[in-house]
Amino acid sequence: MADNWTLASTFTSGRSRPFFILLVFVSSRHAGRRRRPGAPRSGRDDGGGLSKRIARATVRCRSDRSASWRRVPAGRDAMDATNTVGGGGVRVSAGDYGLLVMLMLMNVLNFVDRQLLSSFANFIVPDLGLSNGQFGLLTGLVFLVFYAVAGLFMGALADLVHRPRLIAGAMFVWSALTAASGLARGFLSLALPRVFIGIGESALTPTAMSLLADRFPPEKRGFASGFYYIGVPLGVGVSLLVAGVLGPKLGWRNCFLLLGAIGVVFSFAILAVRETRPSR
């Protein structure tokens, strides 16, 4: 019986160990009761055959458990499982890096347009006769409330529709309304475009993150996210640069029209990106 206990401890581990220990214990006691006192142990009663069967069953159990761990799920998780279980990373194509650069540039334009109003404050406030409270609403509450509320739904929408088209449509809307802001004559004519600029811009980041997650393996998603978010400081800096360099020469209205037109043209570029949503 001691030999059986030793073999069971050697060949079993984890959740299977209590089952095999109990099996050896019961079998050994049963064999002990059937053996006559003083009779020598036969080859059949020494537990050798039982121990071998336990060992073979343990190997099969481990093999089945390993196979279940290696089972690759469907959908987006299949790529993750291939990376972690297979031991090799998924190759990222040049087209995927091209998409990353395109999305980063769109994020730059996103923050350029978002920051333009603040960057041109010294031009816009006296031209439109805005009070400090009105200008604060334009740069804060009017934009941020609709941006935040719409952002709650844009991530879910990105899971349902064609993502490149969603980005293209959103960028077209916010860029066209940025250009329309250059035609504003007062507070209301500037506030209304800001509402829909906020709604349009809220679609970019959740949709971009969804696209990048499908095209970059887990070990490279940190790099992809960091590269995409470079667009935030770049966009703010470019907006201030435009206000300082082009503002005195072109005027704030023409700068709004120019940057809005650039965004409208650029919005069509992402339509060339093929939707590669994995099956779920």
JSON list of N, CA and C in Angstrom, two decimals, residues 121-147:
[
{"chain": "A", "resi": 121, "resn": "ALA", "atom": "N", "xyz": [-8.50, 83.02, -29.61]},
{"chain": "A", "resi": 121, "resn": "ALA", "atom": "CA", "xyz": [-9.34, 83.80, -28.69]},
{"chain": "A", "resi": 121, "resn": "ALA", "atom": "C", "xyz": [-9.14, 85.30, -28.87]},
{"chain": "A", "resi": 122, "resn": "ASN", "atom": "N", "xyz": [-7.90, 85.74, -29.03]},
{"chain": "A", "resi": 122, "resn": "ASN", "atom": "CA", "xyz": [-7.63, 87.17, -29.17]},
{"chain": "A", "resi": 122, "resn": "ASN", "atom": "C", "xyz": [-8.19, 87.75, -30.46]},
{"chain": "A", "resi": 123, "resn": "PHE", "atom": "N", "xyz": [-8.46, 86.90, -31.45]},
{"chain": "A", "resi": 123, "resn": "PHE", "atom": "CA", "xyz": [-9.05, 87.36, -32.71]},
{"chain": "A", "resi": 123, "resn": "PHE", "atom": "C", "xyz": [-10.57, 87.30, -32.65]},
{"chain": "A", "resi": 124, "resn": "ILE", "atom": "N", "xyz": [-11.11, 86.21, -32.09]},
{"chain": "A", "resi": 124, "resn": "ILE", "atom": "CA", "xyz": [-12.54, 85.93, -32.18]},
{"chain": "A", "resi": 124, "resn": "ILE", "atom": "C", "xyz": [-13.36, 86.78, -31.21]},
{"chain": "A", "resi": 125, "resn": "VAL", "atom": "N", "xyz": [-12.90, 86.91, -29.97]},
{"chain": "A", "resi": 125, "resn": "VAL", "atom": "CA", "xyz": [-13.68, 87.62, -28.95]},
{"chain": "A", "resi": 125, "resn": "VAL", "atom": "C", "xyz": [-14.00, 89.06, -29.35]},
{"chain": "A", "resi": 126, "resn": "PRO", "atom": "N", "xyz": [-13.00, 89.86, -29.76]},
{"chain": "A", "resi": 126, "resn": "PRO", "atom": "CA", "xyz": [-13.36, 91.23, -30.17]},
{"chain": "A", "resi": 126, "resn": "PRO", "atom": "C", "xyz": [-14.13, 91.29, -31.48]},
{"chain": "A", "resi": 127, "resn": "ASP", "atom": "N", "xyz": [-13.86, 90.35, -32.40]},
{"chain": "A", "resi": 127, "resn": "ASP", "atom": "CA", "xyz": [-14.54, 90.39, -33.69]},
{"chain": "A", "resi": 127, "resn": "ASP", "atom": "C", "xyz": [-16.03, 90.11, -33.56]},
{"chain": "A", "resi": 128, "resn": "LEU", "atom": "N", "xyz": [-16.39, 89.15, -32.72]},
{"chain": "A", "resi": 128, "resn": "LEU", "atom": "CA", "xyz": [-17.80, 88.78, -32.56]},
{"chain": "A", "resi": 128, "resn": "LEU", "atom": "C", "xyz": [-18.45, 89.46, -31.36]},
{"chain": "A", "resi": 129, "resn": "GLY", "atom": "N", "xyz": [-17.68, 90.21, -30.60]},
{"chain": "A", "resi": 129, "resn": "GLY", "atom": "CA", "xyz": [-18.23, 90.90, -29.43]},
{"chain": "A", "resi": 129, "resn": "GLY", "atom": "C", "xyz": [-18.70, 89.95, -28.35]},
{"chain": "A", "resi": 130, "resn": "LEU", "atom": "N", "xyz": [-17.95, 88.89, -28.11]},
{"chain": "A", "resi": 130, "resn": "LEU", "atom": "CA", "xyz": [-18.34, 87.89, -27.11]},
{"chain": "A", "resi": 130, "resn": "LEU", "atom": "C", "xyz": [-17.89, 88.32, -25.72]},
{"chain": "A", "resi": 131, "resn": "SER", "atom": "N", "xyz": [-18.69, 87.97, -24.73]},
{"chain": "A", "resi": 131, "resn": "SER", "atom": "CA", "xyz": [-18.27, 88.17, -23.35]},
{"chain": "A", "resi": 131, "resn": "SER", "atom": "C", "xyz": [-17.40, 87.00, -22.92]},
{"chain": "A", "resi": 132, "resn": "ASN", "atom": "N", "xyz": [-16.74, 87.17, -21.78]},
{"chain": "A", "resi": 132, "resn": "ASN", "atom": "CA", "xyz": [-15.90, 86.08, -21.27]},
{"chain": "A", "resi": 132, "resn": "ASN", "atom": "C", "xyz": [-16.74, 84.84, -20.95]},
{"chain": "A", "resi": 133, "resn": "GLY", "atom": "N", "xyz": [-17.95, 85.05, -20.45]},
{"chain": "A", "resi": 133, "resn": "GLY", "atom": "CA", "xyz": [-18.82, 83.92, -20.15]},
{"chain": "A", "resi": 133, "resn": "GLY", "atom": "C", "xyz": [-19.24, 83.17, -21.40]},
{"chain": "A", "resi": 134, "resn": "GLN", "atom": "N", "xyz": [-19.57, 83.90, -22.44]},
{"chain": "A", "resi": 134, "resn": "GLN", "atom": "CA", "xyz": [-19.96, 83.26, -23.70]},
{"chain": "A", "resi": 134, "resn": "GLN", "atom": "C", "xyz": [-18.80, 82.48, -24.31]},
{"chain": "A", "resi": 135, "resn": "PHE", "atom": "N", "xyz": [-17.62, 83.06, -24.27]},
{"chain": "A", "resi": 135, "resn": "PHE", "atom": "CA", "xyz": [-16.47, 82.36, -24.83]},
{"chain": "A", "resi": 135, "resn": "PHE", "atom": "C", "xyz": [-16.12, 81.13, -24.00]},
{"chain": "A", "resi": 136, "resn": "GLY", "atom": "N", "xyz": [-16.30, 81.22, -22.69]},
{"chain": "A", "resi": 136, "resn": "GLY", "atom": "CA", "xyz": [-16.08, 80.06, -21.83]},
{"chain": "A", "resi": 136, "resn": "GLY", "atom": "C", "xyz": [-17.05, 78.93, -22.14]},
{"chain": "A", "resi": 137, "resn": "LEU", "atom": "N", "xyz": [-18.29, 79.27, -22.43]},
{"chain": "A", "resi": 137, "resn": "LEU", "atom": "CA", "xyz": [-19.26, 78.24, -22.82]},
{"chain": "A", "resi": 137, "resn": "LEU", "atom": "C", "xyz": [-18.87, 77.58, -24.14]},
{"chain": "A", "resi": 138, "resn": "LEU", "atom": "N", "xyz": [-18.40, 78.37, -25.09]},
{"chain": "A", "resi": 138, "resn": "LEU", "atom": "CA", "xyz": [-18.02, 77.82, -26.40]},
{"chain": "A", "resi": 138, "resn": "LEU", "atom": "C", "xyz": [-16.85, 76.85, -26.29]},
{"chain": "A", "resi": 139, "resn": "THR", "atom": "N", "xyz": [-15.88, 77.19, -25.49]},
{"chain": "A", "resi": 139, "resn": "THR", "atom": "CA", "xyz": [-14.69, 76.33, -25.38]},
{"chain": "A", "resi": 139, "resn": "THR", "atom": "C", "xyz": [-14.88, 75.21, -24.36]},
{"chain": "A", "resi": 140, "resn": "GLY", "atom": "N", "xyz": [-15.88, 75.32, -23.50]},
{"chain": "A", "resi": 140, "resn": "GLY", "atom": "CA", "xyz": [-16.07, 74.32, -22.46]},
{"chain": "A", "resi": 140, "resn": "GLY", "atom": "C", "xyz": [-17.37, 73.57, -22.56]},
{"chain": "A", "resi": 141, "resn": "LEU", "atom": "N", "xyz": [-18.40, 74.09, -21.91]},
{"chain": "A", "resi": 141, "resn": "LEU", "atom": "CA", "xyz": [-19.64, 73.34, -21.73]},
{"chain": "A", "resi": 141, "resn": "LEU", "atom": "C", "xyz": [-20.32, 72.96, -23.03]},
{"chain": "A", "resi": 142, "resn": "VAL", "atom": "N", "xyz": [-20.43, 73.88, -23.98]},
{"chain": "A", "resi": 142, "resn": "VAL", "atom": "CA", "xyz": [-21.13, 73.59, -25.23]},
{"chain": "A", "resi": 142, "resn": "VAL", "atom": "C", "xyz": [-20.49, 72.42, -25.96]},
{"chain": "A", "resi": 143, "resn": "PHE", "atom": "N", "xyz": [-19.17, 72.38, -25.95]},
{"chain": "A", "resi": 143, "resn": "PHE", "atom": "CA", "xyz": [-18.45, 71.31, -26.65]},
{"chain": "A", "resi": 143, "resn": "PHE", "atom": "C", "xyz": [-18.39, 70.04, -25.80]},
{"chain": "A", "resi": 144, "resn": "LEU", "atom": "N", "xyz": [-17.98, 70.17, -24.55]},
{"chain": "A", "resi": 144, "resn": "LEU", "atom": "CA", "xyz": [-17.63, 69.00, -23.75]},
{"chain": "A", "resi": 144, "resn": "LEU", "atom": "C", "xyz": [-18.83, 68.15, -23.38]},
{"chain": "A", "resi": 145, "resn": "VAL", "atom": "N", "xyz": [-19.97, 68.76, -23.11]},
{"chain": "A", "resi": 145, "resn": "VAL", "atom": "CA", "xyz": [-21.15, 67.98, -22.73]},
{"chain": "A", "resi": 145, "resn": "VAL", "atom": "C", "xyz": [-21.56, 67.03, -23.85]},
{"chain": "A", "resi": 146, "resn": "PHE", "atom": "N", "xyz": [-21.66, 67.55, -25.05]},
{"chain": "A", "resi": 146, "resn": "PHE", "atom": "CA", "xyz": [-22.08, 66.71, -26.17]},
{"chain": "A", "resi": 146, "resn": "PHE", "atom": "C", "xyz": [-20.97, 65.73, -26.57]},
{"chain": "A", "resi": 147, "resn": "TYR", "atom": "N", "xyz": [-19.74, 66.14, -26.42]},
{"chain": "A", "resi": 147, "resn": "TYR", "atom": "CA", "xyz": [-18.61, 65.23, -26.70]},
{"chain": "A", "resi": 147, "resn": "TYR", "atom": "C", "xyz": [-18.64, 64.04, -25.74]}
]
